[in-house]
């Protein structure tokens, strides 16, 4: 509380000069002129533009005022990264692209100093954006199926479409994608990139209707991850029109995976049959040689 | 009432005393820096500029930049980035049409890409030494020298991309005013960087550091610069300066966001960074 009282009255007006723009874009309310009003309307400005924060900020005062600004910091960072994506084809996944993104938003290029200098945050931001888009797409499809407006796809078709949709999002940045993949493989990035990858695969299988609770849960995800990664690699050196070769590769891999499932069952039942046959043969031989007789 | 080293003085007295300190050390400032820190101050300043990672076109304000160390490093850094940029552009110029070649003549090929650094200092002697150094080393483009007070900068609002103050904020009497001025002159998205002596956390290192500071440095000052008292003031002012967390809070109070600090040499020196968002 002391901090807020000591700061000059202009602070609420100036302080969030850029952050204010976030809420301005959400609603065009005229800003209060006096600083006192600023204090009260500041929380109100931010409220509708963001997710509900619980108790009314004017009561919780400093704490939530800070958390609102903190949230706006993150939002601003997201906005800068989103704007920076436009400059990736030209500058690559680098701090330069982020600087250009900041300049596009009207900020100084020095704002790129907020992010790591190797551009990894830009790539991770892009990945999570793609995953979100994919989830929304799959959810919409599911809704259509539930409302009866679309046919439920067979599982191999579903998986194929989902992976294709997700890979297509990378196409605009394809030239620089190998750079992105190599940055993601760096040790300090592996935890985040791995978790994004696994949550994406989980999403796809969830919407595909996978309800397994045994070892299949793991094997399915492992198989799909392998299919996704290999298809991604194929796509990067694919020069066929509209990446036909890639989608054919994907189709074949998924067909293989499906067959593998059937084959596993067949192998098991064949195995059982063979074992029974051998047992029978053993008993017959024992009978023939008279070992089975109890004397 | 404020402090001058371990003494208590009025604000006016403090300003006057600090003015005298720097007037007397100006000529031997760089030599003393090298001998006191065994040359490590060069590395600290390198880290600061690398952290800044300026791109061509950046406008830098270096406050209390007296002898120009940060300004020269900034110019070198931007020059090399710019060279790489121009080389990359050349690589794309393989199969050009005549029109594209004509266009490339009109492109901006300046070696600094529009970057500018303004060195502002309150002390005339320090600026004089800085200007002479610049002439000796051959720095002229993109460099300007302004006499000004960090508590009341002679610049308009929203002018600079980066504001640095290296080993200067300790000598400012009203640090809060200096931080507010820094906030004022920075563009939205601009960065505040402060390189300053700070508190050492490691107790063993702290003891050695205290020993070195109070026993060796003033002696060096007397031997090399003939000025014991100025260097006594220097080490005392380091002890009186707020520690890392407190300075971070002050920077946040001035309105900066994403304020963070990086300790160099376990806290002997710290770089504080904040953004005007």
Coordinates of C-alpha atoms in Angstrom, one line a residue:
Chain A
X1 CA 0.0 0.0 0.0
X2 CA 2.8 2.4 0.9
X3 CA 4.4 2.0 -2.5
X4 CA 1.3 3.2 -4.3
X5 CA 0.9 6.2 -2.1
X6 CA 4.4 7.4 -2.6
X7 CA 4.4 7.1 -6.3
X8 CA 3.7 10.3 -8.2
X9 CA 0.0 10.8 -9.2
X10 CA 0.9 10.5 -12.9
X11 CA 1.9 6.9 -12.5
X12 CA -1.4 5.2 -13.3
X13 CA -1.8 7.3 -16.4
X14 CA 1.8 6.8 -17.7
X15 CA 2.7 3.5 -16.2
X16 CA 0.6 1.3 -18.3
X17 CA 0.9 3.5 -21.4
X18 CA 1.4 0.5 -23.6
X19 CA -0.4 -2.0 -21.5
X20 CA -3.5 0.2 -21.5
X21 CA -3.7 -0.4 -25.2
X22 CA -4.7 -4.0 -24.5
X23 CA -7.8 -2.9 -22.8
X24 CA -8.4 -0.1 -25.2
X25 CA -8.6 -2.6 -28.0
X26 CA -11.2 -4.6 -26.1
X27 CA -13.4 -1.6 -25.3
X28 CA -13.3 2.0 -26.4
X29 CA -14.0 3.6 -23.1
X30 CA -12.8 7.2 -22.6
X31 CA -10.0 7.3 -20.0
X32 CA -10.7 9.3 -16.8
X33 CA -8.7 12.4 -16.6
X34 CA -8.0 12.8 -12.9
X35 CA -5.5 10.4 -11.3
X36 CA -7.9 9.5 -8.5
X37 CA -10.5 8.3 -11.0
X38 CA -7.8 6.5 -12.8
X39 CA -7.3 4.3 -9.8
X40 CA -10.9 3.3 -9.7
X41 CA -11.5 3.0 -13.4
X42 CA -8.2 1.2 -14.0
X43 CA -9.4 -2.1 -12.6
X44 CA -12.7 -1.6 -14.5
X45 CA -10.9 -1.0 -17.7
X46 CA -9.0 -4.2 -17.5
X47 CA -11.8 -6.4 -16.1
X48 CA -14.0 -7.0 -19.2
X49 CA -11.0 -7.4 -21.4
X50 CA -9.6 -10.3 -19.4
X51 CA -10.8 -13.5 -17.8
X52 CA -12.7 -13.0 -14.5
X53 CA -10.4 -12.4 -11.7
X54 CA -12.6 -13.2 -8.7
X55 CA -13.3 -10.5 -6.1
X56 CA -13.8 -6.9 -7.2
X57 CA -10.2 -5.4 -7.7
X58 CA -11.1 -2.1 -6.0
X59 CA -11.4 -3.9 -2.7
X60 CA -8.3 -6.0 -3.0
X61 CA -6.4 -2.9 -4.1
X62 CA -2.7 -3.3 -4.6
X63 CA -2.5 -7.1 -4.8
X64 CA -4.8 -7.5 -7.7
X65 CA -3.7 -4.2 -9.3
X66 CA -0.2 -5.8 -9.5
X67 CA -1.7 -9.1 -10.8
X68 CA -3.6 -7.2 -13.5
X69 CA -0.4 -5.5 -14.7
X70 CA 1.4 -8.8 -14.5
X71 CA -1.2 -10.4 -16.6
X72 CA -1.0 -7.6 -19.1
X73 CA 2.7 -8.0 -19.2
X74 CA 2.2 -11.6 -20.3
X75 CA -0.5 -10.5 -22.8
X76 CA 1.9 -7.9 -24.1
X77 CA 4.6 -10.5 -24.5
X78 CA 2.1 -12.7 -26.4
X79 CA 1.2 -9.8 -28.7
X80 CA 4.8 -9.1 -29.5
X81 CA 5.5 -12.7 -30.3
X82 CA 2.4 -13.0 -32.4
X83 CA 3.4 -9.8 -34.3
X84 CA 7.0 -11.2 -34.6
X85 CA 5.8 -14.3 -36.5
X86 CA 5.2 -12.2 -39.5
X87 CA 8.9 -11.4 -39.7
X88 CA 10.1 -15.0 -39.3
X89 CA 10.3 -15.9 -43.0
X90 CA 12.7 -12.9 -43.5
X91 CA 14.8 -13.0 -40.3
X92 CA 14.4 -16.5 -39.0
X93 CA 13.5 -17.5 -35.4
X94 CA 15.8 -14.9 -33.9
X95 CA 15.8 -11.9 -31.6
X96 CA 15.7 -9.8 -34.8
X97 CA 12.3 -11.1 -35.7
X98 CA 11.1 -10.3 -32.2
X99 CA 12.6 -6.8 -32.5
X100 CA 10.7 -6.3 -35.7
X101 CA 7.5 -7.5 -34.1
X102 CA 7.9 -5.1 -31.3
X103 CA 8.5 -2.3 -33.8
X104 CA 5.3 -3.3 -35.6
X105 CA 3.4 -2.8 -32.4
X106 CA 4.8 0.7 -32.0
X107 CA 7.3 -0.3 -29.3
X108 CA 11.0 0.3 -29.3
X109 CA 13.1 -2.6 -30.6
X110 CA 14.8 -2.8 -27.2
X111 CA 11.6 -4.5 -26.0
X112 CA 13.0 -7.7 -27.6
X113 CA 15.3 -7.8 -24.6
X114 CA 12.5 -9.2 -22.6
X115 CA 12.9 -12.5 -24.4
X116 CA 15.8 -14.9 -24.6
X117 CA 18.2 -14.0 -27.3
X118 CA 18.1 -17.4 -29.1
X119 CA 14.5 -17.0 -30.3
X120 CA 13.3 -20.2 -28.5
X121 CA 10.4 -18.4 -26.8
X122 CA 9.1 -17.3 -30.2
X123 CA 9.1 -20.9 -31.4
X124 CA 7.4 -22.2 -28.3
X125 CA 4.8 -19.5 -28.6
X126 CA 4.1 -20.5 -32.2
X127 CA 3.9 -24.2 -31.2
X128 CA 1.4 -23.5 -28.4
X129 CA -0.7 -21.3 -30.8
X130 CA -0.8 -24.1 -33.3
X131 CA -1.8 -26.6 -30.7
X132 CA -4.6 -24.3 -29.5
X133 CA -5.8 -23.9 -33.0
X134 CA -5.8 -27.7 -33.5
X135 CA -7.8 -28.3 -30.3
X136 CA -10.4 -25.8 -31.4
X137 CA -10.6 -27.4 -34.8
X138 CA -11.1 -30.8 -33.4
X139 CA -13.6 -29.6 -30.9
X140 CA -15.7 -28.0 -33.6
X141 CA -15.6 -31.2 -35.6
X142 CA -16.7 -33.1 -32.6
X143 CA -19.6 -30.7 -32.0
X144 CA -20.7 -31.2 -35.6
X145 CA -20.7 -34.9 -35.2
X146 CA -22.6 -34.7 -32.0
X147 CA -25.2 -32.5 -33.5
X148 CA -25.5 -35.0 -36.3
X149 CA -24.4 -32.6 -39.0
X150 CA -21.4 -34.6 -40.0
X151 CA -20.5 -38.3 -40.2
X152 CA -18.2 -39.8 -37.6
X153 CA -14.9 -40.5 -39.4
X154 CA -13.2 -43.9 -39.2
X155 CA -10.3 -43.7 -36.9
X156 CA -7.5 -43.8 -39.5
X157 CA -9.2 -41.0 -41.5
X158 CA -9.6 -39.0 -38.3
X159 CA -5.9 -39.3 -37.3
X160 CA -4.8 -38.6 -40.9
X161 CA -6.9 -35.4 -41.0
X162 CA -5.8 -34.2 -37.6
X163 CA -2.1 -34.7 -38.3
X164 CA -2.4 -33.1 -41.7
X165 CA -4.3 -30.1 -40.3
X166 CA -1.6 -29.6 -37.7
X167 CA 1.3 -29.9 -40.1
X168 CA -0.3 -27.5 -42.6
X169 CA 0.0 -24.8 -40.0
X170 CA 3.7 -25.0 -40.3
X171 CA 3.8 -24.6 -44.0
X172 CA 4.1 -20.7 -44.1
X173 CA 7.3 -21.0 -42.1
X174 CA 8.6 -24.2 -43.7
X175 CA 11.8 -22.6 -45.0
X176 CA 12.9 -21.7 -41.4
X177 CA 11.4 -24.8 -39.8
X178 CA 14.6 -26.8 -39.7
X179 CA 16.2 -24.0 -37.7
X180 CA 13.2 -24.1 -35.3
X181 CA 13.5 -27.8 -34.8
X182 CA 17.2 -27.6 -34.1
X183 CA 16.6 -24.9 -31.5
X184 CA 13.9 -27.0 -29.9
X185 CA 16.3 -29.8 -29.5
X186 CA 18.7 -27.8 -27.3
X187 CA 18.8 -29.2 -23.8
X188 CA 17.2 -26.2 -22.1
X189 CA 14.3 -26.3 -24.5
X190 CA 13.6 -30.0 -24.5
X191 CA 11.2 -30.0 -21.4
X192 CA 9.0 -27.4 -22.9
X193 CA 9.0 -28.7 -26.5
X194 CA 8.4 -32.3 -25.3
X195 CA 5.5 -31.3 -23.1
X196 CA 3.9 -29.3 -26.0
X197 CA 4.3 -32.3 -28.3
X198 CA 2.8 -34.8 -25.9
X199 CA -0.1 -32.6 -25.0
X200 CA -0.9 -32.2 -28.7
X201 CA -0.8 -35.9 -29.4
X202 CA -2.9 -36.4 -26.3
X203 CA -5.5 -34.0 -27.6
X204 CA -5.7 -35.7 -31.0
X205 CA -6.2 -39.1 -29.4
X206 CA -8.7 -37.8 -27.0
X207 CA -10.8 -36.4 -29.7
X208 CA -10.3 -39.6 -31.7
X209 CA -12.2 -41.3 -28.9
X210 CA -9.4 -43.2 -27.2
X211 CA -10.6 -44.4 -23.8
X212 CA -8.0 -47.0 -23.1
X213 CA -6.7 -47.4 -19.5
X214 CA -4.0 -50.1 -20.0
X215 CA -0.7 -50.2 -21.8
X216 CA -2.5 -49.3 -25.0
X217 CA -2.7 -45.7 -23.7
X218 CA 1.1 -45.4 -23.9
X219 CA 1.7 -47.5 -27.0
X220 CA -0.9 -45.5 -29.0
X221 CA 0.6 -42.2 -28.0
X222 CA 4.1 -43.4 -28.7
X223 CA 3.1 -44.7 -32.1
X224 CA 1.3 -41.5 -33.0
X225 CA 4.2 -39.3 -31.8
X226 CA 6.5 -41.4 -34.0
X227 CA 4.2 -41.0 -37.0
X228 CA 3.9 -37.2 -36.4
X229 CA 7.7 -36.7 -36.1
X230 CA 8.6 -38.7 -39.2
X231 CA 5.9 -37.0 -41.3
X232 CA 7.2 -33.6 -40.2
X233 CA 10.7 -34.6 -41.3
X234 CA 9.4 -35.9 -44.6
X235 CA 7.4 -32.6 -45.1
X236 CA 10.5 -30.6 -44.8
X237 CA 12.2 -32.0 -47.8
X238 CA 9.0 -32.6 -49.8
X239 CA 8.8 -30.6 -53.1
X240 CA 5.7 -32.2 -54.6
X241 CA 2.7 -30.0 -55.4
X242 CA 0.8 -29.3 -52.2
X243 CA 2.9 -31.8 -50.3
X244 CA 1.1 -34.8 -51.8
X245 CA 4.0 -37.1 -51.1
X246 CA 3.9 -36.2 -47.4
X247 CA 0.2 -36.9 -47.1
X248 CA 0.7 -40.3 -48.9
X249 CA 3.5 -41.1 -46.5
X250 CA 1.2 -40.2 -43.6
X251 CA -1.5 -42.4 -44.9
X252 CA 0.8 -45.4 -45.3
X253 CA 2.3 -45.0 -41.8
X254 CA -1.2 -44.8 -40.2
X255 CA -2.3 -47.9 -42.2
X256 CA 0.9 -49.6 -40.9
X257 CA 0.0 -48.7 -37.4
X258 CA -3.6 -50.0 -37.8
X259 CA -2.3 -53.3 -39.2
X260 CA 0.2 -53.5 -36.4
X261 CA -2.7 -53.5 -34.0
X262 CA -4.5 -56.3 -35.8
X263 CA -1.3 -58.2 -36.3
X264 CA -0.5 -58.1 -32.6
X265 CA -3.9 -59.7 -31.8
X266 CA -3.4 -62.3 -34.5
X267 CA 0.1 -63.1 -33.3
X268 CA -1.3 -63.6 -29.8
X269 CA -4.1 -65.9 -30.9
X270 CA -1.8 -67.8 -33.2
X271 CA 0.7 -68.0 -30.4
X272 CA -1.9 -69.5 -28.1
X273 CA -3.0 -71.9 -30.8
X274 CA 0.6 -73.1 -31.4
X275 CA 1.2 -73.5 -27.7
X276 CA -1.9 -75.6 -27.4
X277 CA -0.9 -77.7 -30.4
X278 CA 2.6 -78.3 -28.9
X279 CA 1.0 -79.3 -25.6
X280 CA -1.2 -81.7 -27.4
X281 CA 1.8 -83.1 -29.3
X282 CA 3.8 -83.5 -26.1
X283 CA 0.9 -85.4 -24.4
X284 CA 0.5 -87.7 -27.4
X285 CA 4.2 -88.5 -27.4
X286 CA 4.2 -89.2 -23.7
X287 CA 1.2 -91.5 -24.3
X288 CA 3.0 -93.3 -27.1
X289 CA 6.2 -93.8 -25.2
X290 CA 4.2 -94.9 -22.2
X291 CA 5.6 -92.2 -19.9
X292 CA 2.1 -91.1 -19.0
X293 CA 1.1 -94.4 -17.5
X294 CA 0.9 -94.7 -13.9
X295 CA 2.1 -98.1 -12.7
Chain B
X1 CA 20.1 15.2 5.2
X2 CA 21.8 12.6 3.2
X3 CA 25.1 10.7 3.1
X4 CA 28.5 11.3 1.5
X5 CA 30.3 8.0 2.0
X6 CA 30.1 7.4 5.7
X7 CA 29.5 11.1 6.6
X8 CA 26.2 12.8 7.0
X9 CA 25.8 16.0 4.9
X10 CA 23.0 18.1 3.3
X11 CA 22.0 17.4 -0.3
X12 CA 23.7 20.6 -1.5
X13 CA 27.0 19.7 0.2
X14 CA 26.8 16.2 -1.2
X15 CA 26.4 17.4 -4.8
X16 CA 29.3 19.8 -4.3
X17 CA 31.6 17.2 -2.8
X18 CA 30.8 14.7 -5.5
X19 CA 31.5 17.3 -8.1
X20 CA 34.9 17.9 -6.6
X21 CA 35.6 14.2 -6.4
X22 CA 35.1 13.7 -10.1
X23 CA 36.8 16.9 -11.1
X24 CA 39.9 15.6 -9.4
X25 CA 39.8 12.0 -10.6
X26 CA 38.8 12.8 -14.2
X27 CA 42.2 12.6 -15.7
X28 CA 43.2 9.4 -14.0
X29 CA 39.7 7.8 -14.0
X30 CA 40.4 5.1 -16.5
X31 CA 43.9 4.2 -15.1
X32 CA 42.4 3.9 -11.7
X33 CA 39.5 1.7 -12.9
X34 CA 42.0 -0.7 -14.4
X35 CA 44.2 -0.8 -11.4
X36 CA 41.4 -1.1 -8.8
X37 CA 39.4 -3.8 -10.6
X38 CA 42.5 -5.4 -12.2
X39 CA 40.9 -4.7 -15.5
X40 CA 37.7 -6.7 -14.8
X41 CA 35.6 -3.5 -15.2
X42 CA 36.1 -4.0 -18.9
X43 CA 34.5 -7.4 -18.8
X44 CA 31.6 -6.0 -16.7
X45 CA 31.0 -3.3 -19.3
X46 CA 31.2 -5.9 -22.1
X47 CA 28.5 -8.0 -20.4
X48 CA 26.3 -4.9 -20.1
X49 CA 26.5 -4.1 -23.8
X50 CA 26.0 -7.8 -24.8
X51 CA 23.0 -8.0 -22.6
X52 CA 21.6 -4.9 -24.3
X53 CA 22.1 -6.6 -27.6
X54 CA 21.5 -3.4 -29.6
X55 CA 20.3 -3.5 -33.2
X56 CA 21.3 -0.9 -35.8
X57 CA 19.0 2.1 -35.4
X58 CA 19.0 2.0 -31.6
X59 CA 19.1 5.4 -29.8
X60 CA 21.1 5.0 -26.6
X61 CA 21.4 7.5 -23.8
X62 CA 24.4 6.8 -21.6
X63 CA 24.0 8.8 -18.4
X64 CA 27.0 9.5 -16.1
X65 CA 28.9 8.1 -19.0
X66 CA 31.7 10.5 -18.6
X67 CA 34.7 8.9 -20.2
X68 CA 32.6 7.1 -22.8
X69 CA 33.4 3.4 -22.0
X70 CA 29.8 2.2 -22.6
X71 CA 29.3 4.5 -25.6
X72 CA 32.4 3.2 -27.4
X73 CA 31.4 -0.4 -26.8
X74 CA 27.9 0.3 -28.0
X75 CA 29.3 1.8 -31.3
X76 CA 31.6 -1.2 -31.8
X77 CA 28.8 -3.7 -31.2
X78 CA 26.4 -1.9 -33.5
X79 CA 29.0 -1.6 -36.2
X80 CA 29.7 -5.4 -36.2
X81 CA 26.0 -6.3 -36.2
X82 CA 25.5 -3.8 -39.1
X83 CA 28.3 -5.4 -41.0
X84 CA 26.8 -8.8 -40.7
X85 CA 23.4 -7.4 -41.7
X86 CA 24.9 -5.8 -44.9
X87 CA 26.8 -9.0 -45.7
X88 CA 23.7 -11.1 -45.4
X89 CA 21.9 -8.6 -47.8
X90 CA 24.8 -9.0 -50.2
X91 CA 24.4 -12.8 -50.2
X92 CA 20.9 -12.4 -51.6
X93 CA 22.1 -10.1 -54.3
X94 CA 23.1 -12.9 -56.7
X95 CA 20.9 -12.7 -59.7
X96 CA 19.6 -9.2 -59.8
X97 CA 17.8 -7.3 -62.5
X98 CA 19.2 -3.9 -63.5
X99 CA 16.3 -2.2 -61.6
X100 CA 17.2 -4.1 -58.4
X101 CA 20.8 -3.1 -58.7
X102 CA 19.8 0.6 -59.1
X103 CA 17.6 0.3 -56.1
X104 CA 20.4 -1.2 -54.0
X105 CA 22.4 2.0 -54.6
X106 CA 19.7 4.0 -52.9
X107 CA 19.6 1.6 -49.9
X108 CA 20.8 2.8 -46.6
X109 CA 24.3 1.4 -46.2
X110 CA 25.5 3.5 -43.3
X111 CA 28.0 1.7 -41.0
X112 CA 25.9 2.4 -38.0
X113 CA 22.4 2.0 -39.5
X114 CA 21.1 5.1 -37.8
X115 CA 22.2 4.2 -34.3
X116 CA 23.1 7.1 -32.1
X117 CA 24.6 7.4 -28.6
X118 CA 24.3 10.5 -26.4
X119 CA 26.7 10.6 -23.5
X120 CA 25.3 12.8 -20.7
X121 CA 27.4 13.7 -17.6
X122 CA 27.0 16.3 -14.9
X123 CA 30.8 16.9 -14.7
X124 CA 32.6 18.9 -17.4
X125 CA 36.0 17.4 -16.6
X126 CA 34.8 13.9 -17.2
X127 CA 33.1 14.9 -20.5
X128 CA 36.4 16.6 -21.6
X129 CA 38.3 13.4 -20.9
X130 CA 35.7 11.5 -22.8
X131 CA 35.8 13.7 -25.9
X132 CA 39.6 13.5 -26.0
X133 CA 39.5 9.7 -25.7
X134 CA 36.9 9.6 -28.6
X135 CA 39.2 11.7 -30.8
X136 CA 42.2 9.5 -29.9
X137 CA 40.3 6.3 -30.6
X138 CA 38.7 7.6 -33.8
X139 CA 35.0 7.6 -32.7
X140 CA 33.1 10.4 -34.3
X141 CA 29.9 9.2 -36.0
X142 CA 26.8 8.7 -34.0
X143 CA 28.3 10.1 -30.9
X144 CA 27.3 13.3 -29.0
X145 CA 28.3 14.7 -25.6
X146 CA 25.8 16.6 -23.4
X147 CA 26.3 18.3 -20.0
X148 CA 23.3 17.4 -17.9
X149 CA 22.0 16.3 -14.5
X150 CA 20.5 12.8 -14.2
X151 CA 17.9 14.1 -11.8
X152 CA 16.7 16.6 -14.5
X153 CA 17.7 15.4 -18.0
X154 CA 17.7 18.0 -20.8
X155 CA 15.8 15.8 -23.2
X156 CA 12.3 15.4 -24.4
X157 CA 9.9 12.6 -23.5
X158 CA 10.0 9.3 -25.4
X159 CA 13.3 9.9 -27.1
X160 CA 15.6 6.9 -26.5
X161 CA 15.4 3.1 -27.0
X162 CA 17.9 2.3 -24.2
X163 CA 19.0 4.2 -21.1
X164 CA 22.2 3.0 -19.4
X165 CA 23.9 4.3 -16.3
X166 CA 27.1 2.5 -15.5
X167 CA 28.7 3.1 -12.1
X168 CA 26.9 6.4 -12.0
X169 CA 23.7 6.0 -10.1
X170 CA 25.6 5.6 -6.9
X171 CA 26.7 9.2 -7.1
X172 CA 23.2 10.5 -7.8
X173 CA 21.7 12.3 -4.7
X174 CA 18.1 11.6 -5.5
X175 CA 18.0 8.2 -7.1
X176 CA 14.2 8.2 -7.3
X177 CA 14.3 11.3 -9.4
X178 CA 16.9 9.9 -11.7
X179 CA 14.8 6.8 -12.2
X180 CA 11.7 8.9 -13.0
X181 CA 13.7 10.9 -15.5
X182 CA 14.9 7.6 -17.1
X183 CA 11.3 6.5 -17.4
X184 CA 10.3 9.8 -19.0
X185 CA 12.9 9.9 -21.7
X186 CA 12.5 6.3 -22.8
X187 CA 10.3 5.3 -25.6
X188 CA 7.5 2.9 -24.9
X189 CA 9.1 -0.5 -25.0
X190 CA 12.4 1.1 -24.1
X191 CA 14.9 -0.5 -21.7
X192 CA 16.6 0.7 -18.6
X193 CA 19.9 -0.8 -17.7
X194 CA 21.9 0.0 -14.6
X195 CA 25.4 -1.4 -13.9
X196 CA 26.5 -0.7 -10.4
X197 CA 28.4 -2.1 -7.4
X198 CA 26.2 -4.0 -5.1
X199 CA 26.1 -6.3 -2.1
X200 CA 28.1 -9.5 -2.0
X201 CA 26.1 -12.4 -0.6
X202 CA 28.9 -14.9 0.0
X203 CA 30.2 -14.1 3.5
X204 CA 33.8 -15.3 2.8
X205 CA 34.0 -13.3 -0.4
X206 CA 32.4 -10.3 1.4
X207 CA 35.2 -10.3 4.0
X208 CA 37.9 -10.4 1.4
X209 CA 36.2 -7.8 -0.6
X210 CA 35.9 -5.4 2.4
X211 CA 39.5 -6.0 3.2
X212 CA 40.5 -5.2 -0.4
X213 CA 38.2 -2.2 -0.6
X214 CA 39.3 -0.4 2.6
X215 CA 42.9 -1.4 2.7
X216 CA 44.1 -1.5 -0.9
X217 CA 42.0 0.9 -2.9
X218 CA 42.6 4.2 -1.1
X219 CA 46.3 3.3 -1.1
X220 CA 46.2 2.8 -4.8
X221 CA 44.3 6.1 -5.1
X222 CA 47.1 7.9 -3.2
X223 CA 49.9 6.2 -5.1
X224 CA 48.5 6.5 -8.7
X225 CA 46.3 9.5 -8.6
X226 CA 47.5 11.3 -5.5
X227 CA 44.0 11.4 -4.1
X228 CA 43.3 9.2 -1.0
X229 CA 40.0 10.9 -0.1
X230 CA 38.2 10.4 -3.4
X231 CA 38.8 6.7 -3.4
X232 CA 37.9 6.5 0.3
X233 CA 34.6 8.1 -0.8
X234 CA 34.3 5.6 -3.6
X235 CA 34.5 2.5 -1.4
X236 CA 32.3 4.1 1.3
X237 CA 29.6 5.0 -1.3
X238 CA 29.5 1.4 -2.4
X239 CA 28.7 0.3 1.1
X240 CA 25.9 2.9 1.4
X241 CA 24.3 2.0 -1.9
X242 CA 21.0 0.0 -1.6
X243 CA 21.3 -3.8 -2.2
X244 CA 20.0 -5.6 -5.3
X245 CA 16.4 -6.2 -4.1
X246 CA 16.0 -2.7 -2.8
X247 CA 17.2 -1.1 -6.0
X248 CA 14.8 -3.5 -7.9
X249 CA 11.9 -2.2 -5.8
X250 CA 12.9 1.4 -6.5
X251 CA 13.1 0.8 -10.2
X252 CA 9.6 -0.8 -10.1
X253 CA 8.3 2.2 -8.2
X254 CA 9.4 4.4 -11.1
X255 CA 7.1 2.5 -13.3
X256 CA 9.3 0.0 -15.0
X257 CA 8.1 -3.6 -15.7
X258 CA 9.9 -6.9 -15.9
X259 CA 12.6 -5.6 -13.6
X260 CA 15.3 -8.1 -13.0
X261 CA 18.9 -8.1 -11.9
X262 CA 21.9 -10.2 -12.8
X263 CA 24.8 -10.6 -10.3
X264 CA 28.3 -10.5 -11.7
X265 CA 31.2 -11.9 -9.6
X266 CA 28.7 -13.1 -6.9
X267 CA 27.3 -9.6 -6.3
X268 CA 30.3 -7.4 -6.4
X269 CA 28.5 -5.8 -9.4
X270 CA 24.9 -6.2 -10.5
X271 CA 23.1 -5.3 -13.7
X272 CA 19.5 -4.2 -13.2
X273 CA 17.2 -4.2 -16.2
X274 CA 13.6 -2.8 -16.6
X275 CA 11.3 -2.0 -19.4
X276 CA 8.9 0.9 -20.0
X277 CA 5.8 -1.0 -21.0

